[in-house]
PDB file of N, CA and C in Angstrom:
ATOM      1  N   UNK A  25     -57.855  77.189 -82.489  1.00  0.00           N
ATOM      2  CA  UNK A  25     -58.628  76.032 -82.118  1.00  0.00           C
ATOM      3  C   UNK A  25     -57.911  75.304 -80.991  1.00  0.00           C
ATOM      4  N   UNK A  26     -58.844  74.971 -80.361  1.00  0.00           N
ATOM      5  CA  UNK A  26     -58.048  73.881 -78.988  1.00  0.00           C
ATOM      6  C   UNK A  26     -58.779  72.898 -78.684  1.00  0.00           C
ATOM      7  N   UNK A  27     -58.234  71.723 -78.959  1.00  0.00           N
ATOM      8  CA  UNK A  27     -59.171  70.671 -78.460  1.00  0.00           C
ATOM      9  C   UNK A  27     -58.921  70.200 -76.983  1.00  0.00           C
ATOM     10  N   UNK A  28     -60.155  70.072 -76.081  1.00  0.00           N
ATOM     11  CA  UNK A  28     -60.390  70.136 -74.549  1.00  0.00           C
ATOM     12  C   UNK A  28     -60.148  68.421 -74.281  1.00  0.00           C
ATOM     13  N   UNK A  29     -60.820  67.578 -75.058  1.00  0.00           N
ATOM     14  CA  UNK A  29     -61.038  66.363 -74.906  1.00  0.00           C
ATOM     15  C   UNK A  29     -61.178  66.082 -76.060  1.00  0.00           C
ATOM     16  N   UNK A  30     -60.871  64.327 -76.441  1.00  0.00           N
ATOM     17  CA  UNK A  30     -61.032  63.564 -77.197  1.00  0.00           C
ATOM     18  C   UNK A  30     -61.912  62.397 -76.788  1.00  0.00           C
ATOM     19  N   UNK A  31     -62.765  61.803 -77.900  1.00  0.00           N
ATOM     20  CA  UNK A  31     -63.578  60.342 -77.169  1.00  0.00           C
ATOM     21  C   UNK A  31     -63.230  59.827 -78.685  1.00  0.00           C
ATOM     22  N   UNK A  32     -62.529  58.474 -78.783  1.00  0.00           N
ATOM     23  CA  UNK A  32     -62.113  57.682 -79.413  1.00  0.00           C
ATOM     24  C   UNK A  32     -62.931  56.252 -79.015  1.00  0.00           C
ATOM     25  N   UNK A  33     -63.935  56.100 -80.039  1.00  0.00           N
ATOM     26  CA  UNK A  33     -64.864  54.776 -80.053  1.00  0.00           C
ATOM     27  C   UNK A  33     -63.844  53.696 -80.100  1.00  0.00           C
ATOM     28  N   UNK A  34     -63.087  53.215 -81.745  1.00  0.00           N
ATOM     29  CA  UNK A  34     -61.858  52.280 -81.583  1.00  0.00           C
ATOM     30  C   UNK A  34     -61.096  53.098 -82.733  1.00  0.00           C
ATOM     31  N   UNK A  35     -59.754  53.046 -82.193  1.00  0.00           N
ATOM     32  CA  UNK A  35     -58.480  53.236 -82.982  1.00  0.00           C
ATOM     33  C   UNK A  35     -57.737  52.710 -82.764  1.00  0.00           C
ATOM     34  N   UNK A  36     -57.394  51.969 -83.367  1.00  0.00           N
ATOM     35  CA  UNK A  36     -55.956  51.181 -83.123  1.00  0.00           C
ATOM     36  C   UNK A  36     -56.016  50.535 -81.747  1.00  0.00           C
ATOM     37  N   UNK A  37     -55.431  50.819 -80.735  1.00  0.00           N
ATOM     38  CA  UNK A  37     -55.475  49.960 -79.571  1.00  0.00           C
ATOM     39  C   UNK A  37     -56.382  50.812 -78.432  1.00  0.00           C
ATOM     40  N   UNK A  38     -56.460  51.982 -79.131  1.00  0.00           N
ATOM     41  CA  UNK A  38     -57.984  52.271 -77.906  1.00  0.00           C
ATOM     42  C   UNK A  38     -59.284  52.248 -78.584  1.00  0.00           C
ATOM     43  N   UNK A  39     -60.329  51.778 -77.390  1.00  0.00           N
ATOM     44  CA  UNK A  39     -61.417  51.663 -77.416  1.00  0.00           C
ATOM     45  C   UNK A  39     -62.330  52.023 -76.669  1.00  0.00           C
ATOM     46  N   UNK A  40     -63.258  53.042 -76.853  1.00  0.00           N
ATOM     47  CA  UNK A  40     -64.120  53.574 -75.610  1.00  0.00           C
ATOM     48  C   UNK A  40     -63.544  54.219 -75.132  1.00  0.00           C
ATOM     49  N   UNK A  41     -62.406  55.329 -75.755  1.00  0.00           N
ATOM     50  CA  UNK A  41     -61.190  55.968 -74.390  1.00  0.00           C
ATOM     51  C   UNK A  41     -61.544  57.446 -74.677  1.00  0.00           C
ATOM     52  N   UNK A  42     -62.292  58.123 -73.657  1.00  0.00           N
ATOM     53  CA  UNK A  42     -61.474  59.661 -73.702  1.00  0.00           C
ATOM     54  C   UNK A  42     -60.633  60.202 -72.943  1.00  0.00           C
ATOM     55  N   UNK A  43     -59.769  61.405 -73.622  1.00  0.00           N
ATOM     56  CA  UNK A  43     -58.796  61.505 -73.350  1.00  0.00           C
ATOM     57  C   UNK A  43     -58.737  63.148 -73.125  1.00  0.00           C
ATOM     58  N   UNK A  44     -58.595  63.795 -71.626  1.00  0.00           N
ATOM     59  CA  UNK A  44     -59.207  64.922 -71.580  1.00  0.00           C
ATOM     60  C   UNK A  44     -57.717  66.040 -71.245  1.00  0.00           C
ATOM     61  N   UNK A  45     -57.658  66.831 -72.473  1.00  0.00           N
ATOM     62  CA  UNK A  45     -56.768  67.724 -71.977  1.00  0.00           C
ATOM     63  C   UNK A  45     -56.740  68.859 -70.645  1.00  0.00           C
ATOM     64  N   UNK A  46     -56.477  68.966 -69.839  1.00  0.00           N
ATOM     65  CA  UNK A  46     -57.231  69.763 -68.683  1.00  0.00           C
ATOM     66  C   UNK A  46     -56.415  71.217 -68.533  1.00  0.00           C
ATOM     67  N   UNK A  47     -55.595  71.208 -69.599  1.00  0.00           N
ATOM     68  CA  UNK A  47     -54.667  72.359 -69.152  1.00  0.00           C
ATOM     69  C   UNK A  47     -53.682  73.227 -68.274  1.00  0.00           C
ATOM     70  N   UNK A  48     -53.346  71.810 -67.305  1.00  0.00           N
ATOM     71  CA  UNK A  48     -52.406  72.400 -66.333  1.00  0.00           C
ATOM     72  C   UNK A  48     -51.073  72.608 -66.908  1.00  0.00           C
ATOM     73  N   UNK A  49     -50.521  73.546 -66.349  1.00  0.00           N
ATOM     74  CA  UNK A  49     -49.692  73.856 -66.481  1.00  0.00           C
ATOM     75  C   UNK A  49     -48.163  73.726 -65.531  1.00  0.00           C
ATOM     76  N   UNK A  50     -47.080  73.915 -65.847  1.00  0.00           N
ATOM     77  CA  UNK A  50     -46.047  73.991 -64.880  1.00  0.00           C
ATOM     78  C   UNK A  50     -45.228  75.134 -65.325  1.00  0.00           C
ATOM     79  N   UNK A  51     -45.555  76.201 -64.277  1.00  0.00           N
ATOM     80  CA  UNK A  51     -44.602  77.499 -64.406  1.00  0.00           C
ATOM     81  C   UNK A  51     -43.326  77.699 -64.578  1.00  0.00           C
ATOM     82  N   UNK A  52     -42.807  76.705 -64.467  1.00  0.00           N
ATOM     83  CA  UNK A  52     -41.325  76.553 -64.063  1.00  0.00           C
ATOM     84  C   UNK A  52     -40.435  77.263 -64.612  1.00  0.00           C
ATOM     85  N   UNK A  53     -39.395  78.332 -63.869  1.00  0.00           N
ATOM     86  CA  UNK A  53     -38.400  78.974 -64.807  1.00  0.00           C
ATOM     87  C   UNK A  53     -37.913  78.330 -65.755  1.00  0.00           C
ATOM     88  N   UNK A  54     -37.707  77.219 -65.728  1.00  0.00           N
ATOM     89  CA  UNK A  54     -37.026  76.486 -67.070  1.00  0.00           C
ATOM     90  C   UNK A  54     -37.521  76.336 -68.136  1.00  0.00           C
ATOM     91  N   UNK A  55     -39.066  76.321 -67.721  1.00  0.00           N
ATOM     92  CA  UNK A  55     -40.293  76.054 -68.839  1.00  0.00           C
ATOM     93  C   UNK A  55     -39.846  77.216 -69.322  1.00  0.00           C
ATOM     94  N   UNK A  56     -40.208  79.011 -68.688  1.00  0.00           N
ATOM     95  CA  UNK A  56     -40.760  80.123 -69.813  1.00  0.00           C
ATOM     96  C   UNK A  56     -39.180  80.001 -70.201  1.00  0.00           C
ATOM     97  N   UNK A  57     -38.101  79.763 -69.896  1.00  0.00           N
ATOM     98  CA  UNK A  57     -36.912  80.290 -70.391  1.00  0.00           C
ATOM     99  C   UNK A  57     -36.509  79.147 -71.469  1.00  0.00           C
ATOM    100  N   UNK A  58     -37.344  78.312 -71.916  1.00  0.00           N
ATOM    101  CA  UNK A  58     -37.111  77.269 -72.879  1.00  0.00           C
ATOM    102  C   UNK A  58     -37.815  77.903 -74.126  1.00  0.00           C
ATOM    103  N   UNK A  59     -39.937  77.908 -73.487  1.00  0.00           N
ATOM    104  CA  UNK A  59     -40.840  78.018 -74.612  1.00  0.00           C
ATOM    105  C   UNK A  59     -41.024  79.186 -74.454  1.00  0.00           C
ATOM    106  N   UNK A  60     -41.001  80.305 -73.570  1.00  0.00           N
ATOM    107  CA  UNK A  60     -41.590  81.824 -73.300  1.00  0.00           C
ATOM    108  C   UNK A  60     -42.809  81.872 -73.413  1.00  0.00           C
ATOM    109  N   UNK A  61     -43.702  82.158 -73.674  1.00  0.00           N
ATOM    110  CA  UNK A  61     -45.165  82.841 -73.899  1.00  0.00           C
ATOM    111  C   UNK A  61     -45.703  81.215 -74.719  1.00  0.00           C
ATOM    112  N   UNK A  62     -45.272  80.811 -74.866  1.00  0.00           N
ATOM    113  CA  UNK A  62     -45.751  79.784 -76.243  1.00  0.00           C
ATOM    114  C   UNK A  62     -46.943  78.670 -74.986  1.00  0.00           C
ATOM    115  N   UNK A  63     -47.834  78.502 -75.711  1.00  0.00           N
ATOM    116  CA  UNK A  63     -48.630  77.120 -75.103  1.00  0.00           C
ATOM    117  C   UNK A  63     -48.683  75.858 -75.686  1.00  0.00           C
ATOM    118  N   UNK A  64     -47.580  75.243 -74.732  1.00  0.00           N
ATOM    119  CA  UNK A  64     -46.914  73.893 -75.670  1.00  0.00           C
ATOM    120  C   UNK A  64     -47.596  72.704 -74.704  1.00  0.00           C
ATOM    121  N   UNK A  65     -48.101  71.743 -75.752  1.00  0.00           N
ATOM    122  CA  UNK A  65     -48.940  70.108 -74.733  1.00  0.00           C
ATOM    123  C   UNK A  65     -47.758  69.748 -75.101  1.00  0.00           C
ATOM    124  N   UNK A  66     -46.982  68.937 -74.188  1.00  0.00           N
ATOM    125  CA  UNK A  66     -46.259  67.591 -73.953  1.00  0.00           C
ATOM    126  C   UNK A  66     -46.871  66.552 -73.638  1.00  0.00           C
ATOM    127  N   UNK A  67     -46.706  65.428 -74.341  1.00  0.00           N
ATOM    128  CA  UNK A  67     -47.131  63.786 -74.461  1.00  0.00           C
ATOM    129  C   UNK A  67     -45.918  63.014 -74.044  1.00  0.00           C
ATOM    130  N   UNK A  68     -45.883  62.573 -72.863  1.00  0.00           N
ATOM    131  CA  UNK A  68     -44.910  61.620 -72.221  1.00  0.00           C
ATOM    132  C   UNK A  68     -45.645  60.151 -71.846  1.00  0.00           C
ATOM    133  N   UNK A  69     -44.770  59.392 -71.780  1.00  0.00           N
ATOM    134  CA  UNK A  69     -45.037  57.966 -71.240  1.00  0.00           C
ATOM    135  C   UNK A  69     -43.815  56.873 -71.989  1.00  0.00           C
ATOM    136  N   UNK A  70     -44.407  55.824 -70.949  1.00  0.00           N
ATOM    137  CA  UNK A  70     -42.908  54.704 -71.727  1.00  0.00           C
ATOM    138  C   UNK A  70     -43.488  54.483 -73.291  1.00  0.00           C
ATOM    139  N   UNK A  71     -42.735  53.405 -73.727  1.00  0.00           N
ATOM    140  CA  UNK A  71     -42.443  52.691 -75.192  1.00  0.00           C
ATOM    141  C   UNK A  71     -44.001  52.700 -74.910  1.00  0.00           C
ATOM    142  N   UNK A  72     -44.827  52.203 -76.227  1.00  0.00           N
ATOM    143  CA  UNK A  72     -45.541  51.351 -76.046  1.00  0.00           C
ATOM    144  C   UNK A  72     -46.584  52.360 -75.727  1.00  0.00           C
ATOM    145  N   UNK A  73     -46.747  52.871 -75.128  1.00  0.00           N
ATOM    146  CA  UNK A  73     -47.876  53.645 -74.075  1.00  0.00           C
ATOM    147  C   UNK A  73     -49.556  54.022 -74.812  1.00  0.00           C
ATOM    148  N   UNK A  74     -49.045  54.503 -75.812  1.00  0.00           N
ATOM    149  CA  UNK A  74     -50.084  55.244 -77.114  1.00  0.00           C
ATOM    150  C   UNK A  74     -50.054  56.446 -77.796  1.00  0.00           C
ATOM    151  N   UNK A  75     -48.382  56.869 -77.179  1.00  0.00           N
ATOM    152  CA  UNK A  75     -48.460  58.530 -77.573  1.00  0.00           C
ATOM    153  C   UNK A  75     -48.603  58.963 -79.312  1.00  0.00           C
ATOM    154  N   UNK A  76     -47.850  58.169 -79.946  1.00  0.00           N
ATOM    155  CA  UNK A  76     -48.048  58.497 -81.723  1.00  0.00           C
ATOM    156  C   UNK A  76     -49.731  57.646 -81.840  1.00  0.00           C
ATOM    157  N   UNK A  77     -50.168  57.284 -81.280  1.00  0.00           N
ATOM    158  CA  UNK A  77     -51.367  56.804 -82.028  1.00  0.00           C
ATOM    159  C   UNK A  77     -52.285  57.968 -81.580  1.00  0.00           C
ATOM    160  N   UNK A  78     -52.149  58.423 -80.339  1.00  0.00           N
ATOM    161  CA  UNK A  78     -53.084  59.775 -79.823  1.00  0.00           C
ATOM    162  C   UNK A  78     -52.866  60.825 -81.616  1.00  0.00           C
ATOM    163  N   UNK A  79     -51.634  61.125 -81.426  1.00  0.00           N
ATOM    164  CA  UNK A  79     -51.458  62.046 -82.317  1.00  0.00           C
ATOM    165  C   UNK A  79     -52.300  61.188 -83.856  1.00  0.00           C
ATOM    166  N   UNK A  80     -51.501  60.532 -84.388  1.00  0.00           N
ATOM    167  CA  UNK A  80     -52.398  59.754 -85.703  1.00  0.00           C
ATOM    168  C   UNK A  80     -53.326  60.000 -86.046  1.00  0.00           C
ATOM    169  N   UNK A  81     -54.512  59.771 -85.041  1.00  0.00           N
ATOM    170  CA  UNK A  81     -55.473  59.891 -84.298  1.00  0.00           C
ATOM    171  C   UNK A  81     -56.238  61.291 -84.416  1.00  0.00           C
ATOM    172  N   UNK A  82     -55.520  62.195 -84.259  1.00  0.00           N
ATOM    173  CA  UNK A  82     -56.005  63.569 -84.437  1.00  0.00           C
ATOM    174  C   UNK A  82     -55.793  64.263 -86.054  1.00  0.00           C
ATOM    175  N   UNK A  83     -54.538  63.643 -86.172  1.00  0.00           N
ATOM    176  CA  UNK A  83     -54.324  63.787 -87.974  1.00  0.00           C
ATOM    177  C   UNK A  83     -54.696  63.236 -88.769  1.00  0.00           C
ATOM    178  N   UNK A  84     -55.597  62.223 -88.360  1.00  0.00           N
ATOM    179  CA  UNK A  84     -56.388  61.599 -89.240  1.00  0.00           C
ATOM    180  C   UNK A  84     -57.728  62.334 -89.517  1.00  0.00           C
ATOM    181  N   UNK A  85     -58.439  63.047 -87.942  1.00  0.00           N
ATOM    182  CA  UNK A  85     -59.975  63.786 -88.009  1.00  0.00           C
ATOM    183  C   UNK A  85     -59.657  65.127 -88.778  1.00  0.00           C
ATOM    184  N   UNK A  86     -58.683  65.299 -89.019  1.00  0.00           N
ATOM    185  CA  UNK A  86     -58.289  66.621 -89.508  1.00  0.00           C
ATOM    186  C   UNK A  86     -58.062  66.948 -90.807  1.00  0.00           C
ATOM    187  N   UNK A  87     -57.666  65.867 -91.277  1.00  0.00           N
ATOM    188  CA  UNK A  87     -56.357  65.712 -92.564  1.00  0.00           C
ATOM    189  C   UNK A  87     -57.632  66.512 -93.380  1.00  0.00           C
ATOM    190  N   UNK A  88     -58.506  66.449 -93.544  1.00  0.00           N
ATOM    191  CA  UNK A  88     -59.454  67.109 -94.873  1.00  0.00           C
ATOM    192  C   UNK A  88     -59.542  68.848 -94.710  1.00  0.00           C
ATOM    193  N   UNK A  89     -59.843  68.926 -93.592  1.00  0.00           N
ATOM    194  CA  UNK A  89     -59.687  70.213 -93.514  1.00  0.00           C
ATOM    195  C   UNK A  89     -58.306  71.466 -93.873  1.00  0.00           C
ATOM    196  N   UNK A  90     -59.101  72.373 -94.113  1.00  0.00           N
ATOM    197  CA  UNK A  90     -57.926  73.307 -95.222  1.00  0.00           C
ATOM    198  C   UNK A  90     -58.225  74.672 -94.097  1.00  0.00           C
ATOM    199  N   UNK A  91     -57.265  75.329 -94.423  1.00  0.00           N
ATOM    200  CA  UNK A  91     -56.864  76.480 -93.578  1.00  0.00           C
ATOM    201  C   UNK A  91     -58.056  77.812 -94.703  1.00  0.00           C
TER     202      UNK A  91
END
């Protein structure tokens, strides 16, 4: 499963926000010689920004679902 985009009506401090994964990437030798083959999202920004509430956020639409 991969989610492309998110649209968050209100959570916590967003409202009306989507949030669109677009899939770029950065090739960088350092990258494959860190993750190799793996397709890893990184969430950066300062303090404050919204990065654990993005995530929350997704573990919350999920939490019911079973493998």
């Amino acid at each position: 499963m991969r989610i492309k985009r998110l649209w968050i009506q209100k959570y916590q401090k967003y409202i009306n926000k989507e949030i669109v994964f677009d899939g770029v990437t950065n090739d960088s030798k350092l990258q494959k010689e860190i993750f190799g083959s793996m397709n890893i999202l990184l969430f950066s920004g300062e303090n404050g920004a919204g990065k654990t509430t993005i995530l929350s956020f997704v573990s919350y639409i999920f939490r019911y679902i079973q493998r």
